């Protein structure tokens, strides 16, 4: 069998050429990285969980009319997605102060923000994804003003959807990151949500205990990351209630 063509390998995912024109296969790895890959580990089962969770969120977005790249899940670790031209920005939406914002402004983590705040970082690992103002984005041509208006509108819709879904299962959506891509439908271009939506790219706190159920568990050594993600999946009904994270099967020749 011919090996499929690898298009791109990132820290947590690999993109392969898709099975149909205009598509890609997105493979979720078990690798976890933090602090711009200074901290690394392999968390068994993380890729399987994120594949399922991203499918769940993207399908929900499709159902409420928020365009995104997800087409269908192919297997435990892979999904078929629409090929997009990625806008080189990380779009971050914050509902409560945490992480880099809390540090930058000296605000206590968990403080509710006056309204959802959107910020942009340039996707550039070498520079550590620096925060960039809209002025830079337009001036350097990373996106046009109309694109930014569309991105803000997409990000707020994703925020409302995710906040509501999480609220329903006793989880506070503190903040999250999305990526956006450009697609062409004939002569028309539009922007859609791409990449992934998973506990790797969100801050999720239990509403009662404040327990962290996201990648901060790994960043801050707070326990077993796969257990935290399994709990999110269990509450959302994405995994059966008695599921513990599944180790890779032992292959017997
Ligand atoms: P912060 O700027 O506070 O570190 O991150 C804000 C939110 O965006 C958090 O939910 C964090 O997980 C997410 N985020 C920021 N940068 C990245 C990144 O490079 N990769 C991923 N997966 N998430 C990120």
Coordinates of C-alpha atoms and ligand atoms in Angstrom, one line a residue:
X1 CA 0.0 0.0 0.0
X2 CA 1.3 3.4 -0.9
X3 CA 2.3 5.6 2.1
X4 CA 0.1 8.6 2.4
X5 CA 1.6 12.0 2.0
X6 CA 2.3 14.0 5.2
X7 CA 1.4 17.7 4.7
X8 CA 2.3 19.1 8.1
X9 CA 3.4 17.9 11.5
X10 CA 2.6 20.1 14.6
X11 CA 3.1 19.5 18.3
X12 CA -0.2 17.6 18.9
X13 CA -1.4 16.7 15.4
X14 CA -0.3 15.5 11.9
X15 CA -2.1 16.5 8.7
X16 CA -2.0 14.0 5.8
X17 CA -3.4 14.3 2.3
X18 CA -7.1 13.6 2.4
X19 CA -9.0 10.9 0.7
X20 CA -11.0 13.3 -1.4
X21 CA -9.8 16.5 -3.2
X22 CA -9.9 19.6 -0.9
X23 CA -9.7 17.4 2.3
X24 CA -7.0 16.5 4.8
X25 CA -6.8 13.7 7.4
X26 CA -6.1 15.2 10.8
X27 CA -4.3 12.7 13.1
X28 CA -4.3 13.4 16.9
X29 CA -1.1 12.4 18.6
X30 CA -0.6 11.6 22.3
X31 CA 2.1 14.2 22.6
X32 CA 1.6 17.0 25.1
X33 CA 3.8 20.1 25.1
X34 CA 3.7 23.3 27.1
X35 CA 5.7 26.5 27.3
X36 CA 6.5 26.5 23.6
X37 CA 7.6 22.8 23.8
X38 CA 10.1 23.3 26.6
X39 CA 8.0 20.7 28.6
X40 CA 7.0 17.5 26.8
X41 CA 5.4 14.2 27.5
X42 CA 3.4 11.4 25.9
X43 CA 0.0 11.1 27.6
X44 CA -1.5 7.8 26.5
X45 CA -5.0 8.1 25.2
X46 CA -4.9 12.0 24.8
X47 CA -5.1 11.8 21.0
X48 CA -8.2 9.5 21.1
X49 CA -10.0 11.8 23.6
X50 CA -9.2 15.0 21.7
X51 CA -10.3 13.4 18.4
X52 CA -13.7 12.5 19.9
X53 CA -14.1 15.8 21.8
X54 CA -13.2 18.0 18.8
X55 CA -15.7 15.9 16.7
X56 CA -18.3 16.6 19.4
X57 CA -17.7 20.4 19.5
X58 CA -17.4 20.9 15.7
X59 CA -20.5 18.8 15.0
X60 CA -22.4 20.9 17.5
X61 CA -21.1 24.1 15.8
X62 CA -22.3 22.7 12.5
X63 CA -25.7 22.0 13.9
X64 CA -26.1 25.6 15.0
X65 CA -24.8 27.0 11.8
X66 CA -21.2 27.9 12.7
X67 CA -19.0 26.9 9.7
X68 CA -16.0 24.7 10.5
X69 CA -13.6 22.3 8.8
X70 CA -14.9 19.0 10.3
X71 CA -16.3 16.5 7.8
X72 CA -16.4 13.2 9.6
X73 CA -14.4 11.0 12.1
X74 CA -12.5 8.3 10.4
X75 CA -11.3 6.2 13.3
X76 CA -10.0 6.5 16.9
X77 CA -7.3 9.0 16.1
X78 CA -8.2 10.5 12.8
X79 CA -10.8 12.8 11.3
X80 CA -11.4 14.0 7.7
X81 CA -11.4 17.8 7.5
X82 CA -11.7 20.5 4.9
X83 CA -8.5 21.8 3.6
X84 CA -8.2 25.5 4.5
X85 CA -5.7 28.3 4.1
X86 CA -4.9 28.9 7.8
X87 CA -4.9 32.5 9.0
X88 CA -1.6 32.8 10.9
X89 CA -3.3 33.9 14.1
X90 CA -4.3 32.2 17.4
X91 CA -7.7 33.7 18.3
X92 CA -8.2 33.7 22.0
X93 CA -11.5 34.4 23.8
X94 CA -11.5 35.0 27.5
X95 CA -14.5 35.0 29.9
X96 CA -12.5 35.0 33.2
X97 CA -8.9 36.2 33.8
X98 CA -6.4 33.3 33.8
X99 CA -3.0 32.3 32.3
X100 CA -1.0 35.0 30.4
X101 CA -3.7 37.6 30.8
X102 CA -3.8 37.3 34.6
X103 CA 0.0 37.4 34.7
X104 CA 0.3 40.4 32.3
X105 CA -2.3 42.5 34.1
X106 CA -1.7 41.3 37.7
X107 CA -5.4 40.1 37.9
X108 CA -6.3 37.2 40.1
X109 CA -7.1 34.0 38.1
X110 CA -10.8 33.4 38.0
X111 CA -12.0 37.0 38.1
X112 CA -14.9 37.5 35.7
X113 CA -14.1 39.9 32.9
X114 CA -16.5 42.7 32.1
X115 CA -17.3 41.0 28.8
X116 CA -15.7 38.4 26.6
X117 CA -12.4 39.7 25.5
X118 CA -10.8 38.6 22.2
X119 CA -7.1 38.8 21.6
X120 CA -4.8 37.7 18.8
X121 CA -1.4 36.0 18.9
X122 CA 0.8 35.5 15.9
X123 CA 1.2 31.8 15.2
X124 CA 5.0 31.6 15.3
X125 CA 6.7 29.1 17.6
X126 CA 10.1 30.7 17.3
X127 CA 8.7 33.9 18.7
X128 CA 6.6 32.2 21.3
X129 CA 3.3 33.2 19.6
X130 CA 3.4 36.9 20.6
X131 CA 0.3 38.9 21.3
X132 CA -0.4 41.2 18.4
X133 CA -2.7 44.2 18.1
X134 CA -5.2 44.5 15.2
X135 CA -3.1 47.3 13.8
X136 CA -0.2 44.9 13.2
X137 CA -2.5 42.3 11.7
X138 CA -3.8 44.7 9.1
X139 CA -0.5 46.5 8.4
X140 CA 1.5 43.2 7.9
X141 CA -1.3 41.7 5.9
X142 CA -1.9 38.6 8.1
X143 CA -5.6 39.3 7.7
X144 CA -7.8 42.1 6.3
X145 CA -10.2 44.3 8.4
X146 CA -13.2 42.4 7.0
X147 CA -11.5 39.1 7.9
X148 CA -11.0 40.3 11.5
X149 CA -14.7 41.4 11.7
X150 CA -15.7 37.9 10.5
X151 CA -13.2 36.2 12.9
X152 CA -14.6 38.2 15.9
X153 CA -18.1 37.2 15.0
X154 CA -17.1 33.5 14.6
X155 CA -15.2 33.6 17.9
X156 CA -18.1 35.0 19.8
X157 CA -20.5 32.4 18.4
X158 CA -18.1 29.6 19.4
X159 CA -17.8 31.2 22.8
X160 CA -21.6 31.3 23.4
X161 CA -22.0 27.7 22.2
X162 CA -19.1 26.3 24.2
X163 CA -20.0 28.3 27.3
X164 CA -23.5 27.0 27.2
X165 CA -22.5 23.4 26.5
X166 CA -20.0 23.5 29.4
X167 CA -22.4 25.2 31.7
X168 CA -24.8 22.3 31.2
X169 CA -22.3 19.8 32.5
X170 CA -21.1 21.9 35.5
X171 CA -18.0 23.3 33.8
X172 CA -16.9 26.9 33.5
X173 CA -15.3 27.9 30.2
X174 CA -12.6 30.3 31.4
X175 CA -10.9 30.8 28.0
X176 CA -10.1 29.1 24.7
X177 CA -8.1 29.4 21.5
X178 CA -9.4 28.7 18.0
X179 CA -7.8 28.9 14.6
X180 CA -9.6 30.1 11.5
X181 CA -9.1 29.2 7.9
X182 CA -10.0 30.5 4.5
X183 CA -12.0 28.4 2.0
X184 CA -13.1 29.2 -1.5
X185 CA -16.6 28.3 -2.8
X186 CA -16.3 29.2 -6.5
X187 CA -15.4 32.9 -6.6
X188 CA -16.4 33.5 -3.0
X189 CA -14.1 33.1 0.0
X190 CA -15.2 32.7 3.6
X191 CA -13.7 32.0 6.9
X192 CA -14.4 28.8 8.9
X193 CA -13.3 27.4 12.3
X194 CA -10.4 25.0 11.8
X195 CA -7.7 23.1 13.8
X196 CA -9.3 21.6 16.9
X197 CA -11.5 22.4 19.9
X198 CA -10.5 20.3 22.9
X199 CA -9.2 20.6 26.5
X200 CA -5.8 21.2 24.9
X201 CA -6.9 24.6 23.8
X202 CA -9.4 25.6 26.5
X203 CA -9.4 26.3 30.2
X204 CA -12.2 24.3 31.8
X205 CA -12.9 24.5 35.5
X206 CA -15.4 22.5 37.5
X207 CA -18.1 25.1 38.5
X208 CA -18.3 23.9 42.1
X209 CA -14.8 22.7 43.1
X210 CA -12.8 24.8 40.7
X211 CA -10.9 21.7 39.7
X212 CA -9.0 22.2 36.4
X213 CA -10.0 19.8 33.6
X214 CA -7.7 21.1 30.8
X215 CA -4.1 21.3 29.7
X216 CA -3.1 23.3 32.8
X217 CA -3.2 19.9 34.6
X218 CA -0.1 19.1 32.6
X219 CA 1.4 22.6 32.5
X220 CA 1.2 23.0 36.3
X221 CA 1.7 19.3 37.3
X222 CA -1.8 19.0 38.9
X223 CA -2.4 15.3 38.2
X224 CA -3.3 12.9 35.4
X225 CA -4.1 14.8 32.2
X226 CA -5.9 11.9 30.6
X227 CA -8.1 11.5 33.7
X228 CA -9.1 15.1 33.4
X229 CA -10.0 14.9 29.7
X230 CA -11.9 11.6 30.3
X231 CA -14.0 13.4 32.9
X232 CA -14.9 16.2 30.4
X233 CA -15.7 13.5 27.8
X234 CA -17.8 11.5 30.3
X235 CA -19.8 14.6 31.4
X236 CA -20.5 15.5 27.8
X237 CA -21.6 11.9 27.0
X238 CA -18.8 11.5 24.5
X239 CA -17.4 8.5 26.3
X240 CA -19.4 6.0 28.3
X241 CA -19.7 6.8 32.0
X242 CA -17.5 3.9 33.1
X243 CA -14.7 4.6 30.6
X244 CA -11.2 5.2 31.8
X245 CA -8.8 6.4 29.3
X246 CA -7.8 3.6 27.0
X247 CA -4.2 2.5 26.7
X248 CA -3.0 1.5 23.3
X249 CA -3.7 -2.1 22.6
X250 CA -0.8 -4.5 22.8
X251 CA -0.1 -5.9 19.3
X252 CA 0.4 -9.6 19.2
X253 CA 2.1 -11.0 16.1
Ligands
LIG1 P1 -2.9 31.9 27.7 O1 -2.6 33.1 26.7 O2 -3.5 32.4 28.9 O3 -1.6 31.1 27.9 O4 -3.9 31.0 26.9 C1 -5.2 31.4 26.7 C2 -6.0 30.2 26.1 O5 -5.6 29.9 24.8 C3 -5.9 28.9 27.0 O6 -7.1 28.2 27.0 C4 -4.8 28.1 26.2 O7 -5.0 26.7 26.4 C5 -5.1 28.6 24.8 N1 -3.8 28.6 24.0 C6 -3.0 29.7 23.9 N2 -1.9 29.4 23.1 C7 -2.1 28.1 22.7 C8 -1.3 27.2 21.9 O8 -0.3 27.5 21.3 N3 -1.8 25.9 21.8 C9 -3.0 25.5 22.4 N4 -3.4 24.3 22.2 N5 -3.8 26.4 23.1 C10 -3.3 27.6 23.3

